[in-house]
Amino acid sequence: MRSRALLLVAVGLLAMAAVFGTVAGVLAVRTAGFLADARAVDGVVVGLDEQYSSTDEGTTRSTYHAEVAYEVGGQEHGFTDRTGTNPPRYDVGERVTVLYDPADPGNARLDAAYGYWLETIFGLVALALAGAGVPVLVIRARAAGRRRLARTGERATGTVTEVRPAGKVVLNGRPRTATTVRWRHPFAGEQTLVVTTWGAVHAVGDQVTLRYDDGRPARAVVEPSAGPTAGPSVGRSAGPSAEPSTEPV
């Protein structure tokens, strides 16, 4: 049930990431298209539009948006800057540079780097959501691959040659433990498999049964032993005389 809930959360995060990413992409394309043809003209701040919004604490916050006037071909135009600040970024009467669309002089914005914050925010949110959702799906996919290998892989017998701590983190009184298993592939020769578990499941000298991918001997899992810690352990096997290496589960 918990695994299914995590999957639903991951899918939800990725769906939200797709929405935010799409919005960021659309805004970025529009901005790039605007900047490609935009022309610059002098403008002046003729007023400050004070806008109000509510905060999470229930208070009211005000921001000031510059009202800008400019002239193109003898015709006056104006707009309100979409970015508001408190205190105001501009003073009334201040001269500014305006970028406008020659095909539609009324379509304009201030020539300021901060004016593209909306696209950036949507893009960063999309990356953050994807960064939270993708690892969950990757972990589930790897776990599914291990379960499938534990059912269908070729069997072999290995010997535990080392059991050592794998960090200082302890879960329910059980430390993270790395167990090294040596086994022999019929054609590839001696292999080394390092599995990580919570607590020491095996002792040095134990004979264990493992399953491996005949096409890729490096993919192998140790079959679970009976008891509360049972569950397929996974590691990475290497070629002959390989040095032990830890691989997280």
Tab-separated table of C-alpha atoms in Angstrom:
chain	number	residue	atom	x	y	z
A	1	MET	CA	0.000	0.000	0.000
A	2	ARG	CA	2.823	2.371	0.902
A	3	SER	CA	4.616	1.570	-2.349
A	4	ARG	CA	1.459	2.273	-4.323
A	5	ALA	CA	0.965	5.570	-2.495
A	6	LEU	CA	4.535	6.589	-3.329
A	7	LEU	CA	3.917	5.697	-6.965
A	8	LEU	CA	0.804	7.868	-7.061
A	9	VAL	CA	2.701	10.733	-5.453
A	10	ALA	CA	5.530	10.373	-7.991
A	11	VAL	CA	3.096	10.322	-10.916
A	12	GLY	CA	1.343	13.380	-9.509
A	13	LEU	CA	4.635	15.238	-9.140
A	14	LEU	CA	5.643	14.416	-12.698
A	15	ALA	CA	2.232	15.494	-14.008
A	16	MET	CA	2.607	18.832	-12.225
A	17	ALA	CA	6.159	19.116	-13.532
A	18	ALA	CA	4.836	18.617	-17.062
A	19	VAL	CA	2.256	21.381	-16.568
A	20	PHE	CA	4.758	23.858	-15.134
A	21	GLY	CA	7.324	22.903	-17.763
A	22	THR	CA	4.802	23.444	-20.553
A	23	VAL	CA	3.869	26.857	-19.204
A	24	ALA	CA	7.531	27.783	-18.851
A	25	GLY	CA	8.202	26.628	-22.401
A	26	VAL	CA	5.293	28.587	-23.846
A	27	LEU	CA	6.329	31.734	-22.003
A	28	ALA	CA	9.955	31.289	-23.036
A	29	VAL	CA	9.012	30.841	-26.711
A	30	ARG	CA	6.814	33.923	-26.620
A	31	THR	CA	9.538	35.947	-24.920
A	32	ALA	CA	12.166	34.777	-27.403
A	33	GLY	CA	9.889	35.641	-30.321
A	34	PHE	CA	9.191	39.068	-28.851
A	35	LEU	CA	12.866	39.844	-28.202
A	36	ALA	CA	13.887	38.702	-31.691
A	37	ASP	CA	11.946	41.551	-33.349
A	38	ALA	CA	11.648	44.061	-30.492
A	39	ARG	CA	12.836	47.629	-30.868
A	40	ALA	CA	13.907	49.974	-28.097
A	41	VAL	CA	12.453	53.387	-27.332
A	42	ASP	CA	12.698	55.805	-24.420
A	43	GLY	CA	9.859	55.814	-21.947
A	44	VAL	CA	8.978	57.491	-18.670
A	45	VAL	CA	7.347	56.254	-15.471
A	46	VAL	CA	4.139	58.257	-15.133
A	47	GLY	CA	2.685	56.524	-12.108
A	48	LEU	CA	2.802	53.624	-9.671
A	49	ASP	CA	-0.048	51.138	-9.583
A	50	GLU	CA	-0.395	49.795	-6.038
A	51	GLN	CA	-1.761	46.248	-6.008
A	52	TYR	CA	-2.733	44.199	-2.981
A	53	SER	CA	-2.452	40.498	-2.221
A	54	SER	CA	-3.056	38.327	0.837
A	55	THR	CA	-0.248	36.447	2.581
A	56	ASP	CA	-0.433	33.028	4.228
A	57	GLU	CA	-0.529	34.757	7.615
A	58	GLY	CA	-3.766	36.525	6.664
A	59	THR	CA	-2.196	39.943	6.276
A	60	THR	CA	-2.278	42.154	3.191
A	61	ARG	CA	0.805	42.945	1.170
A	62	SER	CA	1.086	45.698	-1.385
A	63	THR	CA	3.363	45.889	-4.407
A	64	TYR	CA	3.981	48.766	-6.789
A	65	HIS	CA	3.916	48.323	-10.570
A	66	ALA	CA	5.417	51.033	-12.762
A	67	GLU	CA	2.999	52.683	-15.204
A	68	VAL	CA	5.054	53.546	-18.256
A	69	ALA	CA	4.312	55.884	-21.185
A	70	TYR	CA	6.218	55.889	-24.454
A	71	GLU	CA	5.787	57.156	-28.002
A	72	VAL	CA	6.123	55.310	-31.320
A	73	GLY	CA	5.640	57.106	-34.652
A	74	GLY	CA	4.048	60.104	-32.973
A	75	GLN	CA	1.448	57.956	-31.183
A	76	GLU	CA	1.466	57.605	-27.421
A	77	HIS	CA	1.257	54.189	-25.758
A	78	GLY	CA	1.377	52.961	-22.219
A	79	PHE	CA	1.466	49.808	-20.125
A	80	THR	CA	1.776	48.660	-16.547
A	81	ASP	CA	4.846	46.620	-15.681
A	82	ARG	CA	3.803	43.077	-14.789
A	83	THR	CA	6.440	42.880	-12.036
A	84	GLY	CA	5.662	44.638	-8.785
A	85	THR	CA	8.004	45.394	-5.897
A	86	ASN	CA	7.872	46.940	-2.459
A	87	PRO	CA	9.473	49.417	-2.146
A	88	PRO	CA	8.892	50.617	-5.730
A	89	ARG	CA	11.689	49.814	-8.177
A	90	TYR	CA	11.132	53.067	-10.102
A	91	ASP	CA	10.261	56.622	-9.199
A	92	VAL	CA	7.622	58.658	-10.976
A	93	GLY	CA	9.318	60.690	-13.690
A	94	GLU	CA	12.201	58.236	-14.063
A	95	ARG	CA	13.373	57.581	-17.623
A	96	VAL	CA	13.359	53.930	-18.703
A	97	THR	CA	14.027	51.880	-21.819
A	98	VAL	CA	11.006	50.206	-23.395
A	99	LEU	CA	11.024	47.277	-25.816
A	100	TYR	CA	8.067	47.099	-28.182
A	101	ASP	CA	6.817	44.947	-31.047
A	102	PRO	CA	7.067	46.890	-34.348
A	103	ALA	CA	4.041	45.009	-35.676
A	104	ASP	CA	2.059	45.932	-32.568
A	105	PRO	CA	3.552	48.986	-30.836
A	106	GLY	CA	1.104	48.568	-27.967
A	107	ASN	CA	2.776	45.288	-27.036
A	108	ALA	CA	5.701	46.374	-24.902
A	109	ARG	CA	7.663	45.660	-21.773
A	110	LEU	CA	10.520	47.213	-19.858
A	111	ASP	CA	14.038	46.354	-20.954
A	112	ALA	CA	14.999	44.745	-17.634
A	113	ALA	CA	16.428	41.328	-16.839
A	114	TYR	CA	14.002	40.839	-13.944
A	115	GLY	CA	11.130	41.027	-16.434
A	116	TYR	CA	11.694	37.368	-17.343
A	117	TRP	CA	11.318	36.016	-13.814
A	118	LEU	CA	7.978	34.334	-14.565
A	119	GLU	CA	9.449	31.950	-17.128
A	120	THR	CA	12.350	31.216	-14.780
A	121	ILE	CA	10.115	30.475	-11.797
A	122	PHE	CA	7.886	28.093	-13.754
A	123	GLY	CA	10.958	26.350	-15.144
A	124	LEU	CA	12.590	25.970	-11.704
A	125	VAL	CA	9.366	24.630	-10.192
A	126	ALA	CA	9.096	22.103	-13.031
A	127	LEU	CA	12.679	20.937	-12.427
A	128	ALA	CA	12.091	20.655	-8.673
A	129	LEU	CA	8.924	18.594	-9.144
A	130	ALA	CA	10.589	16.332	-11.694
A	131	GLY	CA	13.621	15.961	-9.421
A	132	ALA	CA	11.330	14.728	-6.651
A	133	GLY	CA	9.252	12.377	-8.814
A	134	VAL	CA	11.810	10.722	-11.090
A	135	PRO	CA	13.904	9.064	-8.318
A	136	VAL	CA	10.797	7.336	-6.945
A	137	LEU	CA	10.022	5.840	-10.351
A	138	VAL	CA	13.660	4.819	-10.836
A	139	ILE	CA	13.739	3.078	-7.444
A	140	ARG	CA	10.480	1.263	-8.212
A	141	ALA	CA	11.756	0.171	-11.616
A	142	ARG	CA	14.964	-1.181	-10.100
A	143	ALA	CA	13.020	-2.991	-7.374
A	144	ALA	CA	10.753	-4.560	-10.001
A	145	GLY	CA	13.817	-5.675	-11.959
A	146	ARG	CA	15.291	-7.277	-8.845
A	147	ARG	CA	12.061	-9.127	-8.093
A	148	ARG	CA	11.874	-10.372	-11.672
A	149	LEU	CA	15.495	-11.515	-11.550
A	150	ALA	CA	14.851	-13.301	-8.247
A	151	ARG	CA	12.081	-15.300	-9.963
A	152	THR	CA	13.586	-16.023	-13.362
A	153	GLY	CA	17.383	-15.738	-13.052
A	154	GLU	CA	19.832	-18.605	-13.289
A	155	ARG	CA	20.836	-20.120	-9.945
A	156	ALA	CA	24.347	-20.259	-8.546
A	157	THR	CA	25.954	-20.806	-5.147
A	158	GLY	CA	28.246	-18.278	-3.556
A	159	THR	CA	30.288	-17.908	-0.377
A	160	VAL	CA	30.186	-14.942	1.992
A	161	THR	CA	33.734	-13.645	2.309
A	162	GLU	CA	33.207	-10.379	4.193
A	163	VAL	CA	30.563	-8.651	6.321
A	164	ARG	CA	31.222	-5.037	7.254
A	165	PRO	CA	29.360	-1.839	8.247
A	166	ALA	CA	28.224	0.326	5.331
A	167	GLY	CA	27.884	3.665	7.070
A	168	LYS	CA	26.757	4.881	10.464
A	169	VAL	CA	23.011	5.094	9.792
A	170	VAL	CA	20.900	2.715	11.908
A	171	LEU	CA	17.285	1.719	11.155
A	172	ASN	CA	15.253	0.095	13.951
A	173	GLY	CA	18.464	-0.864	15.681
A	174	ARG	CA	19.946	-2.446	12.551
A	175	PRO	CA	23.029	-0.839	10.954
A	176	ARG	CA	23.548	-0.662	7.226
A	177	THR	CA	25.669	-3.688	6.339
A	178	ALA	CA	27.667	-4.631	3.231
A	179	THR	CA	28.103	-8.336	2.541
A	180	THR	CA	30.618	-9.571	-0.035
A	181	VAL	CA	29.772	-12.816	-1.863
A	182	ARG	CA	32.140	-14.684	-4.162
A	183	TRP	CA	30.667	-16.945	-6.807
A	184	ARG	CA	31.673	-18.490	-10.117
A	185	HIS	CA	29.929	-18.011	-13.437
A	186	PRO	CA	30.165	-21.042	-15.772
A	187	PHE	CA	31.842	-19.014	-18.522
A	188	ALA	CA	32.789	-15.597	-17.097
A	189	GLY	CA	34.673	-17.065	-14.157
A	190	GLU	CA	34.840	-15.764	-10.599
A	191	GLN	CA	32.511	-12.917	-9.747
A	192	THR	CA	32.224	-10.615	-6.741
A	193	LEU	CA	28.828	-9.468	-5.516
A	194	VAL	CA	28.392	-6.875	-2.773
A	195	VAL	CA	24.915	-6.615	-1.267
A	196	THR	CA	23.703	-4.034	1.247
A	197	THR	CA	21.053	-4.777	3.858
A	198	TRP	CA	19.763	-3.429	7.162
A	199	GLY	CA	21.514	-5.658	9.685
A	200	ALA	CA	23.811	-8.611	9.106
A	201	VAL	CA	21.766	-11.268	7.306
A	202	HIS	CA	24.716	-13.636	6.734
A	203	ALA	CA	28.045	-14.446	8.366
A	204	VAL	CA	31.443	-15.003	6.816
A	205	GLY	CA	31.634	-18.522	5.406
A	206	ASP	CA	27.890	-18.874	4.775
A	207	GLN	CA	26.837	-20.545	1.538
A	208	VAL	CA	24.118	-18.517	-0.202
A	209	THR	CA	22.014	-19.085	-3.275
A	210	LEU	CA	21.861	-16.275	-5.787
A	211	ARG	CA	20.133	-15.591	-9.075
A	212	TYR	CA	21.894	-13.949	-11.980
A	213	ASP	CA	21.159	-12.744	-15.486
A	214	ASP	CA	22.823	-15.238	-17.811
A	215	GLY	CA	23.371	-12.531	-20.448
A	216	ARG	CA	24.704	-10.031	-17.895
A	217	PRO	CA	26.378	-11.803	-14.972
A	218	ALA	CA	26.967	-8.434	-13.288
A	219	ARG	CA	23.228	-8.370	-12.532
A	220	ALA	CA	22.674	-10.714	-9.625
A	221	VAL	CA	20.641	-10.955	-6.426
A	222	VAL	CA	20.962	-13.110	-3.351
A	223	GLU	CA	17.881	-15.202	-2.697
A	224	PRO	CA	16.212	-14.237	0.595
A	225	SER	CA	16.743	-16.350	3.617
A	226	ALA	CA	13.889	-17.252	5.933
A	227	GLY	CA	13.229	-14.783	8.729
A	228	PRO	CA	12.023	-11.227	9.348
A	229	THR	CA	14.803	-9.715	7.241
A	230	ALA	CA	13.955	-11.805	4.195
A	231	GLY	CA	13.916	-10.033	0.858
A	232	PRO	CA	16.066	-10.138	-2.239
A	233	SER	CA	19.377	-8.366	-1.802
A	234	VAL	CA	20.999	-6.779	-4.786
A	235	GLY	CA	24.520	-5.797	-5.593
A	236	ARG	CA	27.001	-5.574	-8.420
A	237	SER	CA	29.197	-8.420	-9.510
A	238	ALA	CA	32.439	-7.875	-11.371
A	239	GLY	CA	34.975	-9.930	-13.256
A	240	PRO	CA	37.793	-12.007	-11.841
A	241	SER	CA	39.727	-10.592	-8.866
A	242	ALA	CA	37.463	-7.568	-8.700
A	243	GLU	CA	37.734	-5.445	-5.564
A	244	PRO	CA	34.532	-5.333	-3.454
A	245	SER	CA	32.369	-2.303	-4.057
A	246	THR	CA	29.226	-1.130	-2.319
A	247	GLU	CA	26.037	-0.560	-4.317
A	248	PRO	CA	22.970	0.905	-2.556
A	249	VAL	CA	19.789	-1.110	-2.645
